[in-house]
mmCIF file of C-alpha atoms in Angstrom:
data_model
loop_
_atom_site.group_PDB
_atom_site.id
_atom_site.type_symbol
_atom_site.label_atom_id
_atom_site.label_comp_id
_atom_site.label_asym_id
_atom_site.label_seq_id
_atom_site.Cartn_x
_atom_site.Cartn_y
_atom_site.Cartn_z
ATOM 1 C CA UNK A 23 118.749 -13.039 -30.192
ATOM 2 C CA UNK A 24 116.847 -16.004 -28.968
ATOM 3 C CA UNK A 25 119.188 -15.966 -25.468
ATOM 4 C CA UNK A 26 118.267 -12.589 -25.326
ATOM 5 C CA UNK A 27 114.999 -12.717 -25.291
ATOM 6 C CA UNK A 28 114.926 -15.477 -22.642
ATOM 7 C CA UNK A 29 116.751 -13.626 -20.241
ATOM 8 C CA UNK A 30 113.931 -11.352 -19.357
ATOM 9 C CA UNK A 31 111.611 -13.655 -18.749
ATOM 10 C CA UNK A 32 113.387 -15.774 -16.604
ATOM 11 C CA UNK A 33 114.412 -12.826 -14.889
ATOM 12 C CA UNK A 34 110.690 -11.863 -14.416
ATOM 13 C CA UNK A 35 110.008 -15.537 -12.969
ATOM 14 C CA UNK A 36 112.754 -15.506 -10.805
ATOM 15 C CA UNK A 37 111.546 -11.963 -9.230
ATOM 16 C CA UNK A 38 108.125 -13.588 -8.945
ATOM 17 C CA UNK A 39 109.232 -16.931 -7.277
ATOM 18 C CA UNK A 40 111.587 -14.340 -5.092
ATOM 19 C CA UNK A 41 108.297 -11.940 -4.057
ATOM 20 C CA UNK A 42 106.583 -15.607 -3.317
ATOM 21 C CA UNK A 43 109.093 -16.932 -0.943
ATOM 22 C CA UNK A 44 109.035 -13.562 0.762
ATOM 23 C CA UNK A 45 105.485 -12.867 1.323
ATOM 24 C CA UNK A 46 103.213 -13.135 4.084
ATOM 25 C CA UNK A 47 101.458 -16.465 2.403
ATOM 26 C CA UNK A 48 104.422 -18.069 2.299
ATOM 27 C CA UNK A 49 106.083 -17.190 5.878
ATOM 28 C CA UNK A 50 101.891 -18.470 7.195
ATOM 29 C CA UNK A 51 102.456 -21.581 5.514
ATOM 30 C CA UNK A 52 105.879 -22.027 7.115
ATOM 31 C CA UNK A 53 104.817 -21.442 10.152
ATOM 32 C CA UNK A 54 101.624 -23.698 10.423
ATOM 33 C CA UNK A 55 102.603 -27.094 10.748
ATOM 34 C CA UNK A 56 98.901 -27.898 10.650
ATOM 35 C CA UNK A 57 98.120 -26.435 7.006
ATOM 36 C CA UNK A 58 101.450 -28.251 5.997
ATOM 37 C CA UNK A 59 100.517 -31.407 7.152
ATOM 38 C CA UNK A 60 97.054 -30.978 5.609
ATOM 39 C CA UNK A 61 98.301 -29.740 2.732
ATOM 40 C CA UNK A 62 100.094 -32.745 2.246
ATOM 41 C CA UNK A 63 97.356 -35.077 2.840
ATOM 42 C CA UNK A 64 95.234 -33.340 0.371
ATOM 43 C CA UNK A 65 98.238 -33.779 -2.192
ATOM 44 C CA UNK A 66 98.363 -37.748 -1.071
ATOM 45 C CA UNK A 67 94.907 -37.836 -2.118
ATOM 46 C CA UNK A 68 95.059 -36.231 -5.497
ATOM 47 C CA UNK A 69 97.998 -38.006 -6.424
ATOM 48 C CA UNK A 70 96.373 -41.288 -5.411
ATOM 49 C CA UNK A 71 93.391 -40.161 -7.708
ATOM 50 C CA UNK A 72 95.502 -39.605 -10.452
ATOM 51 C CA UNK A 73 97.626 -42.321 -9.989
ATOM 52 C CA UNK A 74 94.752 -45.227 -9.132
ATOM 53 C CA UNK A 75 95.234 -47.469 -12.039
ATOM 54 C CA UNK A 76 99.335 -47.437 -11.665
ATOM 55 C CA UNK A 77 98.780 -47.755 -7.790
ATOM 56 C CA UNK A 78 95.463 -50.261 -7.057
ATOM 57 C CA UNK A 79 96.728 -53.930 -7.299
ATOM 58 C CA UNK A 80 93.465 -54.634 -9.006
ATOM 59 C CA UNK A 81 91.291 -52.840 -11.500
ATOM 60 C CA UNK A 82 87.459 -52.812 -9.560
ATOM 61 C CA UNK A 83 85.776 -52.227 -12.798
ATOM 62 C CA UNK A 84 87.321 -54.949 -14.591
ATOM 63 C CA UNK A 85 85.044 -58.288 -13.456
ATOM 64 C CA UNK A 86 87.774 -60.421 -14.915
ATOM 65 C CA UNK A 87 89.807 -59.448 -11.888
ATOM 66 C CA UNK A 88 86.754 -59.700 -9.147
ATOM 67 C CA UNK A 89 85.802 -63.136 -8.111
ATOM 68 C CA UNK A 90 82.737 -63.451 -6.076
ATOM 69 C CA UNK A 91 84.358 -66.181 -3.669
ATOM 70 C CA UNK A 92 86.647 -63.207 -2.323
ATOM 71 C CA UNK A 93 83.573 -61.280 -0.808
ATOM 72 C CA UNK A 94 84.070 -59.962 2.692
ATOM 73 C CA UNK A 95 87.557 -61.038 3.729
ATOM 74 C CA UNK A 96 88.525 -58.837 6.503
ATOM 75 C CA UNK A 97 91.553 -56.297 6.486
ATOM 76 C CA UNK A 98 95.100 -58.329 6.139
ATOM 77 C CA UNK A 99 96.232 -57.384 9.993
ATOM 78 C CA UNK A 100 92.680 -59.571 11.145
ATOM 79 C CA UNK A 101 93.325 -63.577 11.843
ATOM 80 C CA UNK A 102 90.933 -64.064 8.843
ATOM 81 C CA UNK A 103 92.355 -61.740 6.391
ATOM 82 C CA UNK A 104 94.146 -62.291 3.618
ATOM 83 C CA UNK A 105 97.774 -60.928 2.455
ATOM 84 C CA UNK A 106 96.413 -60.267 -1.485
ATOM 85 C CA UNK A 107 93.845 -57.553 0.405
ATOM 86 C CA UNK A 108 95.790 -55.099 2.823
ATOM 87 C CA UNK A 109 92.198 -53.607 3.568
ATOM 88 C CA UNK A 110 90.197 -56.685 2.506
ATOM 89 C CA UNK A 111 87.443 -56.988 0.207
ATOM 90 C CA UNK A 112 83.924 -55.724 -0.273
ATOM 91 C CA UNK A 113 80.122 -57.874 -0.779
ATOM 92 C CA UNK A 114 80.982 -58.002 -4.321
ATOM 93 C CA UNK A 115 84.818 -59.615 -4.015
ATOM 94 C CA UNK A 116 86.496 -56.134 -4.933
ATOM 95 C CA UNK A 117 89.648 -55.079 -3.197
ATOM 96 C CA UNK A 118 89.259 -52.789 -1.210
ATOM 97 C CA UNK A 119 92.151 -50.912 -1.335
ATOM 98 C CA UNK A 120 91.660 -50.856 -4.873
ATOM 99 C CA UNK A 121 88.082 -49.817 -5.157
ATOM 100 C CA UNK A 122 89.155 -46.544 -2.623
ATOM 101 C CA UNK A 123 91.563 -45.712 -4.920
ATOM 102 C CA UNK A 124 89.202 -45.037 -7.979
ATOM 103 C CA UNK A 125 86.518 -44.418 -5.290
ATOM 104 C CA UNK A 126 88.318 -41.233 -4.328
ATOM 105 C CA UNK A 127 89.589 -40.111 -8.076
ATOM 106 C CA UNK A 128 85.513 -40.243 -8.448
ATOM 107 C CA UNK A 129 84.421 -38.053 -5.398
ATOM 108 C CA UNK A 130 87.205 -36.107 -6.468
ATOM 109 C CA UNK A 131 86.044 -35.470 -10.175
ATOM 110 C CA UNK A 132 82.815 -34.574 -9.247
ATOM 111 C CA UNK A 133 83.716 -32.255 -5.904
ATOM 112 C CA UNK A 134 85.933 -30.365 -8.229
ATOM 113 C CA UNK A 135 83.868 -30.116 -11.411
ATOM 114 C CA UNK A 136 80.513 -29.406 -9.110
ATOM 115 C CA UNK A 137 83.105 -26.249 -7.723
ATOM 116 C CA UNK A 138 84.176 -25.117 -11.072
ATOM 117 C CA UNK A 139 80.261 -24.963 -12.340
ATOM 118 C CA UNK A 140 78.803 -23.237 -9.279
ATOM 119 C CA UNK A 141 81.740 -20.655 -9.136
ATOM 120 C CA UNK A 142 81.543 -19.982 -12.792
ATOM 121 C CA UNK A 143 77.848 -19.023 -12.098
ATOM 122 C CA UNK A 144 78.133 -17.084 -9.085
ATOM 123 C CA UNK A 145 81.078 -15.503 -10.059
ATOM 124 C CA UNK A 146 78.646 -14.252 -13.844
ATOM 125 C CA UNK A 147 75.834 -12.929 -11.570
ATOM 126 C CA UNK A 148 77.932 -11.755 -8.594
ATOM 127 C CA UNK A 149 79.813 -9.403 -11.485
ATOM 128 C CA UNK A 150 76.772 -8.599 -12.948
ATOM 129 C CA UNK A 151 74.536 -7.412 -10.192
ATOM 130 C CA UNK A 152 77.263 -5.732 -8.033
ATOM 131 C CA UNK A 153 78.588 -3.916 -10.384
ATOM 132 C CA UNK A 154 75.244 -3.280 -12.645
ATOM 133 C CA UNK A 155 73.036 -2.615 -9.698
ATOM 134 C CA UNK A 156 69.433 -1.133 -9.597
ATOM 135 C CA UNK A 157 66.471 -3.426 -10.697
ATOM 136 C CA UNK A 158 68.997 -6.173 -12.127
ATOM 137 C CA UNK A 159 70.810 -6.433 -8.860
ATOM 138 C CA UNK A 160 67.477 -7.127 -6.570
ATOM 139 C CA UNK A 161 66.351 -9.260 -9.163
ATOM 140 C CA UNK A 162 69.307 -11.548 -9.466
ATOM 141 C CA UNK A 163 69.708 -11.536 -5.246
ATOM 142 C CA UNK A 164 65.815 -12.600 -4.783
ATOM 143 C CA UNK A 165 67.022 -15.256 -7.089
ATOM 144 C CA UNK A 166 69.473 -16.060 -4.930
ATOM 145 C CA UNK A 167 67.426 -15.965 -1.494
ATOM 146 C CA UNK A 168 65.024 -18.363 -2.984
ATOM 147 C CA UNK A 169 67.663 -20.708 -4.051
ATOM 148 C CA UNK A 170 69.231 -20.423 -0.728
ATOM 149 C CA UNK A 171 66.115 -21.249 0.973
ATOM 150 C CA UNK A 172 66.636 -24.820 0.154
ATOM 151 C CA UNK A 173 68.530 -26.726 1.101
ATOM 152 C CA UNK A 174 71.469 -28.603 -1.948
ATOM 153 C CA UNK A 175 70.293 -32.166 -0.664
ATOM 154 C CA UNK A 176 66.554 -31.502 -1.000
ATOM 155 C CA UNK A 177 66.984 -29.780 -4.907
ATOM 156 C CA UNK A 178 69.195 -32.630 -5.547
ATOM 157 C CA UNK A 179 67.233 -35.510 -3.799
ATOM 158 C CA UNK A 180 63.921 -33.953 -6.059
ATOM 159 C CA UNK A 181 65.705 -33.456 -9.179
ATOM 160 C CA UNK A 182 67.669 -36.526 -9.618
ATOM 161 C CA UNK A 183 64.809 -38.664 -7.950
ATOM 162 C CA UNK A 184 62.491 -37.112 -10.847
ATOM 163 C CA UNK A 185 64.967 -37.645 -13.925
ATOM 164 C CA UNK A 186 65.689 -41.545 -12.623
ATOM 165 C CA UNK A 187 61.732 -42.025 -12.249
ATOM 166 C CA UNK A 188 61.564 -40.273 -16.143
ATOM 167 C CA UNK A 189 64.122 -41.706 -17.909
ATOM 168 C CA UNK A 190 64.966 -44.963 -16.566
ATOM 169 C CA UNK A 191 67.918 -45.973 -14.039
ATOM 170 C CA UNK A 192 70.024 -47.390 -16.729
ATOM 171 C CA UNK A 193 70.486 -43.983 -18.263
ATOM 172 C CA UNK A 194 70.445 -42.374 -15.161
ATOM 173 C CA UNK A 195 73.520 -44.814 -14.269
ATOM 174 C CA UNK A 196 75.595 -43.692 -17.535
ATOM 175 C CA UNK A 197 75.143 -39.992 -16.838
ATOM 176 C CA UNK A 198 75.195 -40.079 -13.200
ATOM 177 C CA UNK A 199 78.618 -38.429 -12.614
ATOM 178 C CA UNK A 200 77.430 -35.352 -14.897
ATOM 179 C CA UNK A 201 74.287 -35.262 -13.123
ATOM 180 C CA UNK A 202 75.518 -35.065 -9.536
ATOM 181 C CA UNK A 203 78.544 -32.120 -10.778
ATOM 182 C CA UNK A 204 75.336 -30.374 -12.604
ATOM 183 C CA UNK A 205 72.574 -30.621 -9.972
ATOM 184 C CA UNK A 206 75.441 -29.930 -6.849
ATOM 185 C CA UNK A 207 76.686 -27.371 -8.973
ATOM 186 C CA UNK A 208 73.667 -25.350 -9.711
ATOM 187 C CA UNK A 209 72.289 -25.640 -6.430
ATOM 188 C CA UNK A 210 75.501 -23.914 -4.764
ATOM 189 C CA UNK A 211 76.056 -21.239 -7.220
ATOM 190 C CA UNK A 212 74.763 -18.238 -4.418
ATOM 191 C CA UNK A 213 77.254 -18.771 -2.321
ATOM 192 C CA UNK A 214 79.680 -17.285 -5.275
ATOM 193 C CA UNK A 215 77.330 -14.875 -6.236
ATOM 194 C CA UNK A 216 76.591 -13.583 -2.700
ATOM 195 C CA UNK A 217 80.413 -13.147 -1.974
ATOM 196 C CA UNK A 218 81.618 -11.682 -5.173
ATOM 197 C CA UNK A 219 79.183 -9.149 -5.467
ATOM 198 C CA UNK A 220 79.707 -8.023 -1.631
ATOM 199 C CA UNK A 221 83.553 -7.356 -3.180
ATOM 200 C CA UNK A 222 82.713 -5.920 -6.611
ATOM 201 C CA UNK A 223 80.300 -3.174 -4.253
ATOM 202 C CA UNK A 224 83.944 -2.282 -2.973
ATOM 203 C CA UNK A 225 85.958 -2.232 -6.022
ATOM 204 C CA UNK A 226 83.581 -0.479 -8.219
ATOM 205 C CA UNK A 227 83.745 2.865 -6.279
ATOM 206 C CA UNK A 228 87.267 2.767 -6.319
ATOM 207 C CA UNK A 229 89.525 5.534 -8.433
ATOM 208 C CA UNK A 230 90.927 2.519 -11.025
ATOM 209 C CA UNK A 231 87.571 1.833 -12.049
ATOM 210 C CA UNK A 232 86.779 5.172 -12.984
ATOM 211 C CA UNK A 233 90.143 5.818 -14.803
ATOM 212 C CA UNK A 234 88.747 2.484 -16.646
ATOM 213 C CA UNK A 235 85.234 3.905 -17.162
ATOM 214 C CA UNK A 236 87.186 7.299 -18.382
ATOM 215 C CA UNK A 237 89.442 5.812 -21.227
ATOM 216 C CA UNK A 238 86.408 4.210 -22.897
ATOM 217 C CA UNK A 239 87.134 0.540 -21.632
ATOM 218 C CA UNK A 240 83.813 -1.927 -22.046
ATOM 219 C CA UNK A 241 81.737 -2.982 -19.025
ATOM 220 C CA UNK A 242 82.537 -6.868 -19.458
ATOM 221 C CA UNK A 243 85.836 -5.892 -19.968
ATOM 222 C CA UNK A 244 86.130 -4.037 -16.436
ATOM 223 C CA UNK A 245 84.310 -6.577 -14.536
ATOM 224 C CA UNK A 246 86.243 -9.436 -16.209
ATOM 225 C CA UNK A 247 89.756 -7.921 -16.435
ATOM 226 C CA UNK A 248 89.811 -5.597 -13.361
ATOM 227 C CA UNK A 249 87.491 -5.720 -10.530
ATOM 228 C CA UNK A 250 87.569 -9.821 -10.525
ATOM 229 C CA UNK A 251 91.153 -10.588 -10.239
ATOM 230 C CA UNK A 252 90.614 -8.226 -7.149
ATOM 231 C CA UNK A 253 87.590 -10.566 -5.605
ATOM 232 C CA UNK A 254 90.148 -13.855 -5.876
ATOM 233 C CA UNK A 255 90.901 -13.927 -2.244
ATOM 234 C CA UNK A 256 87.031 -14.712 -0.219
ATOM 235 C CA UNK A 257 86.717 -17.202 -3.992
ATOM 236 C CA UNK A 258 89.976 -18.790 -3.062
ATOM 237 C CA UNK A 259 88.520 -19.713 0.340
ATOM 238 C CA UNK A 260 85.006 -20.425 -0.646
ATOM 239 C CA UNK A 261 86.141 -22.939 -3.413
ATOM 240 C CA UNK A 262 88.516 -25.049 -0.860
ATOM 241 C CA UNK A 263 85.273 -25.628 1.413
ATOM 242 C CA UNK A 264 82.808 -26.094 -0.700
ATOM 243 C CA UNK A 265 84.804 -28.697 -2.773
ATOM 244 C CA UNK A 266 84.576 -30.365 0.683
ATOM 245 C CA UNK A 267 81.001 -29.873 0.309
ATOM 246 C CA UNK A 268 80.365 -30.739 -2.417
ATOM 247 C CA UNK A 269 81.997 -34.524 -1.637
ATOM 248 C CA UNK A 270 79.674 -34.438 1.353
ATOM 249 C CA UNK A 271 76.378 -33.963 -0.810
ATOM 250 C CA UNK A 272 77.642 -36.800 -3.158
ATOM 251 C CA UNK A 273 78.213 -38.380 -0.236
ATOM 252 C CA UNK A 274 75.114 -38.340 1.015
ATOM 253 C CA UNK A 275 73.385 -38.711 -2.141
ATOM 254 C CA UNK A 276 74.656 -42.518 -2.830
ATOM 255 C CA UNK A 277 73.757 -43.352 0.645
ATOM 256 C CA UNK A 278 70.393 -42.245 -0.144
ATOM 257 C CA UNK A 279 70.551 -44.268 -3.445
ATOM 258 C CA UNK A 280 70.924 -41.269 -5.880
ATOM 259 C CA UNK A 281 74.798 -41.184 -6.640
ATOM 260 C CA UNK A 282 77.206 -43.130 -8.593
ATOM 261 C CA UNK A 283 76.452 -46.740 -9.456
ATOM 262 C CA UNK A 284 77.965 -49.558 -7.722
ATOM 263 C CA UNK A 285 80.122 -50.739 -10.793
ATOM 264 C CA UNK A 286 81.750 -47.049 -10.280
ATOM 265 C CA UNK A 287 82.347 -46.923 -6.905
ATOM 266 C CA UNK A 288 82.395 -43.766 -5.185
ATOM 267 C CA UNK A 289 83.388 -42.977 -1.443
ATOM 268 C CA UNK A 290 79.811 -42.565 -0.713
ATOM 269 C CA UNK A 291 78.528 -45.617 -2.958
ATOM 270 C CA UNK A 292 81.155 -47.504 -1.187
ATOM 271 C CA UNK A 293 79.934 -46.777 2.146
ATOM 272 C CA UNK A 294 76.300 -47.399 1.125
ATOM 273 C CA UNK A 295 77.115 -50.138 -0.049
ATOM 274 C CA UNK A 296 78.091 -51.802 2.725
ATOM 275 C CA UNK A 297 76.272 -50.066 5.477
ATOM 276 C CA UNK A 298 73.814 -53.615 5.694
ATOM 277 C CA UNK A 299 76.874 -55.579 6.369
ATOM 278 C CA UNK A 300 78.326 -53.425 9.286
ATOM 279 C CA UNK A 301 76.429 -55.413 11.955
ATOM 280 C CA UNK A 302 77.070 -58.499 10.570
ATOM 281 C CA UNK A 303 80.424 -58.608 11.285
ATOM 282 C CA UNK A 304 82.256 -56.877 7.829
ATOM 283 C CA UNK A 305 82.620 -53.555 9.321
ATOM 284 C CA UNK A 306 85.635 -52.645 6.864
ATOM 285 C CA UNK A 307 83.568 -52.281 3.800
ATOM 286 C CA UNK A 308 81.813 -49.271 5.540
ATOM 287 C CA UNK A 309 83.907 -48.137 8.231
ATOM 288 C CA UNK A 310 87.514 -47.888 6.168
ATOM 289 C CA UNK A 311 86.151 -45.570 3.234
ATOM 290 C CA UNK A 312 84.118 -43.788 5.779
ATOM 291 C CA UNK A 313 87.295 -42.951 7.416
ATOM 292 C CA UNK A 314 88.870 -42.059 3.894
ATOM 293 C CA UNK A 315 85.887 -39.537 3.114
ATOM 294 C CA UNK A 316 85.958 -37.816 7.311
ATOM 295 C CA UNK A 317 89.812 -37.040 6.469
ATOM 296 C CA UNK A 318 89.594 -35.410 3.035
ATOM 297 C CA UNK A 319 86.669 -33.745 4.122
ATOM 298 C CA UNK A 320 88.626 -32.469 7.142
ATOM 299 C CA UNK A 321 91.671 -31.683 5.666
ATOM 300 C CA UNK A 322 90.049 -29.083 3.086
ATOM 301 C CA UNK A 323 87.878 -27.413 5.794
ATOM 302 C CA UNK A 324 90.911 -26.716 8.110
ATOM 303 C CA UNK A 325 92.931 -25.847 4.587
ATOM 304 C CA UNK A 326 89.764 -23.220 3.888
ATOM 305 C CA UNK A 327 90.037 -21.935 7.702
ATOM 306 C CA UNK A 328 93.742 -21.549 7.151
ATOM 307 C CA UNK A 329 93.215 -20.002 3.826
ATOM 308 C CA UNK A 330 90.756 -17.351 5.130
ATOM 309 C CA UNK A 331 92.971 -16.476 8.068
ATOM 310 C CA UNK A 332 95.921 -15.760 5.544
ATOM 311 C CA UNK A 333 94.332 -13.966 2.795
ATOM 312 C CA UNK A 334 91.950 -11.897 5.507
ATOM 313 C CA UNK A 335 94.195 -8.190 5.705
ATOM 314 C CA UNK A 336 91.851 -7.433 8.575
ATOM 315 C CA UNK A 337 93.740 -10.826 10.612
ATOM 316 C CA UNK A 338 97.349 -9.492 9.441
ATOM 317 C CA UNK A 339 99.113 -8.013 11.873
ATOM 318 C CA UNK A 340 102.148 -8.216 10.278
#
């Protein structure tokens, strides 16, 4: 009995993994050697985030392993450097190497987490006001035109400069990875909202939302369970670039002093950090994470271009 009743579901995942291999995403894929060899990268990345205590030679947030002496030695292949430090060592004696490594699995945490709170907004309104309309709908996208009228630095830049002046740096510092996902996410969410209820316009006049309507199904329960997994594709695409936006704002936001501390590195506290010690000579501390953050960030916008172009029917030509 048990046999049986395994059969048809690896039947059913072998039909899926078969419809996969034969659709249009997959022959795209196989066919662009540049969204392979981005999509690669990308997975380098994550599994270096993941990975970062296995991987790094040296833990940067343990000060038992960071000795001040080591500041600034240059990259291994200089005539200064040293063979311990591949990519030498920062103004507080941290491996580099190392402190990239968790640097990244930080940007990374709050990119992604900043994506999944923005799209779980816009996606909630989008639904709502595309699908309820009238008075709710203009409502919700005046909402969204104000929001949109500022810029996510300048919302961020006021809001976290406010709460550090309020409450102190030192709790600022302990909660400043959940206040960089919440601010970046919250100031992003009409993007989502814009998009989804563009789509759910669409859907909601089509026959299969009547029929829905007609057999007594509830109105969360339509939006939810039938006209969003219909919206996935333009979400899809949105979510791979603005996760690369969303690194850019954090980004930005430790250069400007507002980001993650400097005992947890991020790529942008990292090149903050040692922006003041590019001219005199220790260009690595900036220059090598900078390069780190320029290729993620440019391997998830060409990854959203691709993205777009596949899942676009109006580009298909078959």
């Amino acid at each position: 009995m048990t046999q049986n009743s395994t059969l048809p579901v690896n039947n059913q995942a072998h039909t899926m993994s078969e419809k996969f291999f034969k659709s249009h995403f997959w022959h795209s894929f196989k066919i662009d050697i540049v969204a392979q060899l981005c999509f690669l990268v990308f997975i380098a990345y994550v599994f270096m985030a993941l990975f970062a205590p296995a991987i790094a030679p040296f833990d940067p947030y343990d000060p038992a392993s960071i000795d001040i002496m080591n500041s600034e030695i240059p990259p291994s292949w200089s005539e200064e450097g040293d063979e311990s430090f591949w990519l030498g060592t920062d103004n507080q004696g941290r491996d580099l190497w190392s402190t990239i490594l968790y640097g990244t699995r930080v940007s990374l945490l709050i990119g992604i987490g900043a994506v999944f709170l923005q799209a779980f907004l816009g996606i909630c309104i989008g639904l709502v006001a595309g699908y309820i309309g009238g008075r709710l709908d203009s409502f919700l996208m005046r909402m969204a035109d104000v929001q949109l009228s500022f810029s996510t630095l300048m919302v961020a830049i006021i809001f976290l400069a406010v709460f550090q002046a309020s409450f102190g740096t030192e709790l600022y510092q302990e909660l400043a990875m959940f206040m960089l996902i919440l601010v970046i996410g919250i100031a992003e969410w009409p993007q989502y909202a814009r998009t989804v209820r563009a789509s759910v316009l669409a859907e909601k006049e089509k026959e299969y939302v009547d029929a829905a309507r007609v057999i007594g199904l509830s109105t969360p329960r339509i939006m939810f369970r039938h006209i969003l997994p219909n919206t996935l594709s333009p979400i899809l695409v949105i979510s791979t670039v603005q996760v690369a936006n969303a690194i850019i704002a954090e980004a930005s936001l430790s250069f400007l002093g507002l980001g993650m501390p400097a005992s947890e590195p991020s790529l942008g506290s990292l090149i903050s950090s040692g922006f003041e010690y590019i001219f005199s000579g220790a260009w690595w501390i900036t220059m090598i994470p900078g390069i780190v953050l320029v290729l993620l960030v440019l391997v998830m916008n060409l990854l959203g271009d691709w993205l777009r172009d596949v899942l676009n029917p109006k580009l298909y030509k078959g």
